[in-house]
């Protein structure tokens, strides 16, 4: 994973998190995205609850300033900072557990399959556990290590069989060795919830422009793992009918309704390789006989069966 030569000092890290944690009301009040309607705090959030969140976030920021070492490389991109706050807001709107709310804010901290411009070394896992708790940190670690295609396979298998397991197995990204990541049923459901919330928060913005890394043309971001995200929505609605049975399908519907007609037949089941190491790992797997398509750009659904 590429690393910057210059390390940002601790004061810059604290500044980053101050933007991440504070002023949530102001950021969301002026947002015009459909996703902004599914974030908390909002006009329905009791004042005492919103105030308690601000205090919690301020206390966390204070902990960061005292405990977290100056090891973070950060791009400083405002859009990325707002995305972190946005995922936290979605988790709060969904009444997710507190560890998922915390994970929403830190989900990509070690660098993910699709985002590697910002990462904390894995040697700092203990510091992050102290900061947000071991359950939240584990969600973040899995989010950063995992091969998303292996996640989606478990999602489709659950829908096909309609049977729960005690343990679910993901694989790490090919360039990381494809080691097994074992999750309990509750962890698996937590991970699906975090994954879906993360994508719904960002897809409208991602579709506003093309992406050479993701191989998207303008408007094509909606194709990315389209079927998997809709399957996750179904699972969460079925497992948590009272908490998520209405809000999640509504959010999925409303956000995907913003997609233009000309891209709605496109699908992109896999994440394109984001680094030379990832490209080499995929080539090695293909050479060993694994069927991995070379073209990972969005394609028409009809072409998927013959690709």
XYZ file of C-alpha atoms in Angstrom:
307
model
C 0.000 0.000 0.000
C 1.499 3.376 -0.928
C 2.791 5.455 1.950
C 3.522 9.156 2.054
C 7.035 10.189 2.903
C 5.885 12.912 5.284
C 4.058 12.065 8.506
C 1.479 14.437 9.873
C 2.161 15.460 13.506
C -0.220 14.646 16.347
C -1.699 18.134 16.329
C -2.841 17.589 12.732
C -4.344 14.234 13.704
C -6.292 15.928 16.484
C -7.401 18.642 14.053
C -8.620 15.999 11.611
C -10.660 14.310 14.309
C -12.048 17.607 15.512
C -13.576 18.073 12.057
C -14.659 14.444 12.121
C -16.449 14.580 15.456
C -17.726 18.099 15.918
C -20.192 20.376 14.126
C -22.330 17.483 12.929
C -25.496 19.575 12.913
C -23.995 22.162 10.581
C -22.687 19.667 8.042
C -25.930 17.741 7.736
C -28.238 20.735 7.831
C -26.933 22.004 4.497
C -26.626 18.650 2.737
C -28.947 18.136 -0.201
C -28.245 14.440 -0.782
C -30.947 11.855 -0.298
C -28.666 10.098 2.188
C -28.697 13.168 4.434
C -32.329 12.414 5.270
C -31.202 9.160 6.842
C -28.608 10.523 9.260
C -28.767 11.532 12.890
C -28.834 13.909 14.589
C -31.706 15.443 12.670
C -34.809 17.441 13.522
C -36.347 14.386 15.206
C -33.374 13.812 17.521
C -34.132 14.928 21.090
C -31.895 17.808 22.136
C -30.517 15.948 25.139
C -29.516 13.013 22.921
C -27.739 15.264 20.412
C -25.960 17.035 23.259
C -24.839 13.721 24.736
C -23.370 12.730 21.374
C -21.405 15.965 21.180
C -20.037 15.325 24.675
C -19.133 11.745 23.823
C -17.353 12.851 20.681
C -15.512 15.646 22.487
C -14.359 13.205 25.162
C -13.113 10.857 22.468
C -11.221 13.686 20.813
C -9.574 14.518 24.130
C -8.481 10.894 24.464
C -6.988 11.014 20.985
C -4.971 14.092 21.836
C -3.510 12.386 24.890
C -3.061 8.788 23.776
C -2.828 8.256 20.036
C 0.726 8.524 18.637
C 1.603 10.742 15.709
C 1.638 8.019 13.095
C -1.265 8.930 10.875
C -0.880 9.905 7.244
C -3.891 11.919 6.176
C -4.854 13.488 2.905
C -6.929 16.196 4.559
C -9.680 15.779 1.979
C -12.822 17.458 3.269
C -15.087 15.068 1.380
C -13.486 12.088 3.103
C -13.827 13.683 6.542
C -17.507 14.324 5.864
C -17.963 10.739 4.714
C -16.685 9.444 8.056
C -19.118 11.666 9.917
C -21.838 10.638 7.505
C -21.428 6.915 8.157
C -21.537 7.600 11.884
C -24.739 9.568 11.303
C -26.316 6.721 9.331
C -25.493 4.232 12.083
C -27.072 6.535 14.651
C -30.188 6.993 12.522
C -30.497 3.221 12.249
C -30.227 2.934 16.051
C -27.189 0.714 15.632
C -25.233 -0.501 18.632
C -22.692 1.920 20.038
C -19.726 -0.081 18.774
C -21.088 0.176 15.208
C -21.546 3.926 15.623
C -17.879 4.165 16.613
C -16.820 1.825 13.824
C -18.684 4.006 11.343
C -16.338 6.844 12.151
C -13.155 4.761 11.929
C -14.121 2.079 9.413
C -11.306 2.707 6.900
C -8.562 3.665 9.326
C -6.112 0.947 8.229
C -6.777 1.354 4.492
C -9.334 -0.754 2.627
C -9.616 -2.714 -0.610
C -11.073 0.337 -2.323
C -9.512 3.195 -0.366
C -5.795 3.349 0.368
C -5.070 7.064 0.509
C -5.242 7.191 4.298
C -4.155 4.559 6.790
C -2.885 3.952 10.275
C -0.264 1.197 10.660
C -1.627 -2.068 11.990
C 0.891 -1.820 14.808
C -1.464 0.781 16.295
C -4.412 -1.581 16.716
C -4.106 -1.520 20.498
C -4.335 2.276 20.530
C -7.525 2.159 18.472
C -8.968 -0.569 20.709
C -8.358 1.687 23.697
C -9.971 4.543 21.811
C -13.200 2.987 20.520
C -13.310 -0.439 22.166
C -12.311 -3.904 20.898
C -15.647 -4.712 19.204
C -15.627 -1.500 17.174
C -11.937 -1.854 16.318
C -12.457 -5.428 15.125
C -15.172 -4.241 12.741
C -12.748 -1.620 11.386
C -9.945 -4.158 11.050
C -12.160 -6.584 9.124
C -13.459 -3.740 6.962
C -9.888 -2.892 5.992
C -8.538 -6.419 5.518
C -11.390 -8.128 3.717
C -11.864 -9.137 0.102
C -15.367 -7.831 -0.525
C -16.145 -10.527 -3.064
C -15.844 -13.091 -0.254
C -18.272 -11.023 1.841
C -20.809 -10.960 -0.953
C -20.602 -14.722 -1.398
C -21.777 -15.239 2.196
C -24.589 -12.750 1.645
C -25.911 -14.535 -1.438
C -25.549 -17.942 0.233
C -27.628 -16.767 3.207
C -30.444 -15.585 0.966
C -30.404 -18.782 -1.062
C -30.474 -21.068 1.968
C -32.333 -18.872 4.442
C -30.354 -20.645 7.176
C -28.212 -19.097 9.865
C -24.756 -20.332 10.719
C -22.808 -19.976 13.935
C -19.704 -18.914 12.003
C -19.115 -17.087 8.721
C -15.803 -17.045 6.869
C -14.450 -14.144 4.835
C -11.094 -13.972 3.067
C -8.568 -11.190 3.240
C -7.625 -9.319 0.080
C -5.478 -11.380 -2.324
C -2.441 -9.154 -1.851
C -2.679 -9.771 1.912
C -2.604 -13.554 1.535
C -6.303 -14.482 1.513
C -6.174 -15.616 5.132
C -9.453 -16.642 6.739
C -11.433 -14.128 8.783
C -13.896 -15.916 11.034
C -16.977 -14.054 12.269
C -19.762 -15.031 14.624
C -23.332 -14.593 13.417
C -23.674 -11.313 15.310
C -20.373 -10.027 13.914
C -21.453 -10.980 10.407
C -24.708 -9.068 10.751
C -22.855 -6.094 12.236
C -20.450 -6.121 9.326
C -23.259 -6.209 6.774
C -24.950 -3.295 8.515
C -21.749 -1.231 8.535
C -20.970 -2.142 4.925
C -24.389 -1.186 3.616
C -24.508 2.045 5.605
C -21.071 3.028 4.348
C -22.052 2.561 0.706
C -25.441 4.219 0.907
C -23.814 7.268 2.467
C -21.407 7.763 -0.421
C -22.818 6.366 -3.664
C -24.670 9.525 -4.721
C -21.494 11.557 -4.431
C -19.346 8.873 -6.034
C -21.630 8.820 -9.066
C -21.144 12.524 -9.719
C -17.836 11.904 -11.483
C -15.819 9.182 -13.183
C -13.167 7.140 -11.368
C -10.099 5.719 -13.058
C -9.387 3.519 -10.024
C -12.855 1.984 -9.885
C -13.206 1.998 -13.688
C -16.418 4.007 -13.474
C -17.765 6.434 -15.993
C -19.847 9.271 -14.632
C -22.978 7.867 -13.032
C -21.720 4.275 -12.981
C -20.879 4.038 -9.269
C -24.368 2.652 -8.652
C -23.323 -0.529 -10.473
C -20.684 -1.376 -7.867
C -21.755 -4.543 -5.989
C -25.331 -3.601 -6.820
C -26.858 -7.026 -6.191
C -24.898 -7.568 -2.986
C -26.043 -4.305 -1.437
C -29.672 -5.038 -2.255
C -29.241 -8.512 -0.759
C -27.785 -6.995 2.418
C -30.850 -4.785 2.686
C -33.107 -7.832 2.490
C -31.136 -9.690 5.152
C -31.139 -6.795 7.603
C -34.859 -6.243 7.058
C -35.607 -9.884 7.737
C -33.370 -10.279 10.778
C -34.192 -6.917 12.384
C -37.751 -6.182 11.227
C -38.589 -3.705 13.997
C -35.373 -1.684 13.853
C -34.415 -1.914 10.177
C -37.420 -3.395 8.400
C -38.635 -0.010 7.172
C -35.738 2.429 7.235
C -33.173 0.324 5.368
C -35.357 -0.644 2.362
C -36.607 2.939 2.190
C -33.084 4.338 2.158
C -31.955 1.843 -0.477
C -34.959 2.627 -2.667
C -34.673 6.396 -2.337
C -30.953 6.488 -3.046
C -31.039 4.152 -6.037
C -33.951 6.149 -7.438
C -31.431 8.964 -7.976
C -29.629 6.812 -10.554
C -30.130 7.776 -14.185
C -31.939 5.235 -16.415
C -28.971 4.655 -18.708
C -26.839 2.986 -16.000
C -29.456 0.906 -14.226
C -28.654 -2.218 -16.224
C -24.969 -2.127 -15.228
C -23.386 -4.375 -12.612
C -19.877 -4.532 -11.145
C -19.535 -7.554 -8.841
C -15.845 -7.144 -7.983
C -13.602 -4.366 -6.751
C -10.874 -3.562 -9.297
C -7.291 -3.872 -8.002
C -6.125 -0.593 -6.490
C -2.390 -1.256 -6.294
C 0.349 -3.052 -8.192
C 0.449 -5.655 -5.420
C -3.262 -6.329 -5.865
C -2.864 -6.626 -9.636
C -0.007 -9.123 -9.257
C -1.976 -11.156 -6.727
C -4.931 -11.448 -9.098
C -2.658 -12.466 -11.964
C -1.170 -15.188 -9.764
C -4.617 -16.505 -8.895
C -5.637 -16.530 -12.552
C -2.456 -18.426 -13.432
C -3.421 -21.034 -10.836
C -6.730 -21.568 -12.596
C -9.072 -19.360 -10.613
C -11.768 -17.751 -12.725
C -11.319 -14.042 -12.103
C -12.401 -11.715 -14.914
C -9.794 -9.372 -16.308
C -12.395 -6.740 -17.084
C -13.727 -5.508 -13.747
C -15.443 -2.394 -15.055
C -19.245 -2.141 -14.894
C -20.912 -4.235 -17.587
C -24.518 -4.783 -18.712
C -26.272 -7.395 -16.602
C -26.953 -9.529 -19.681
C -23.216 -9.765 -20.321
C -22.449 -10.947 -16.789
C -23.421 -14.548 -17.440
C -21.070 -14.835 -20.406
C -18.142 -12.771 -19.080
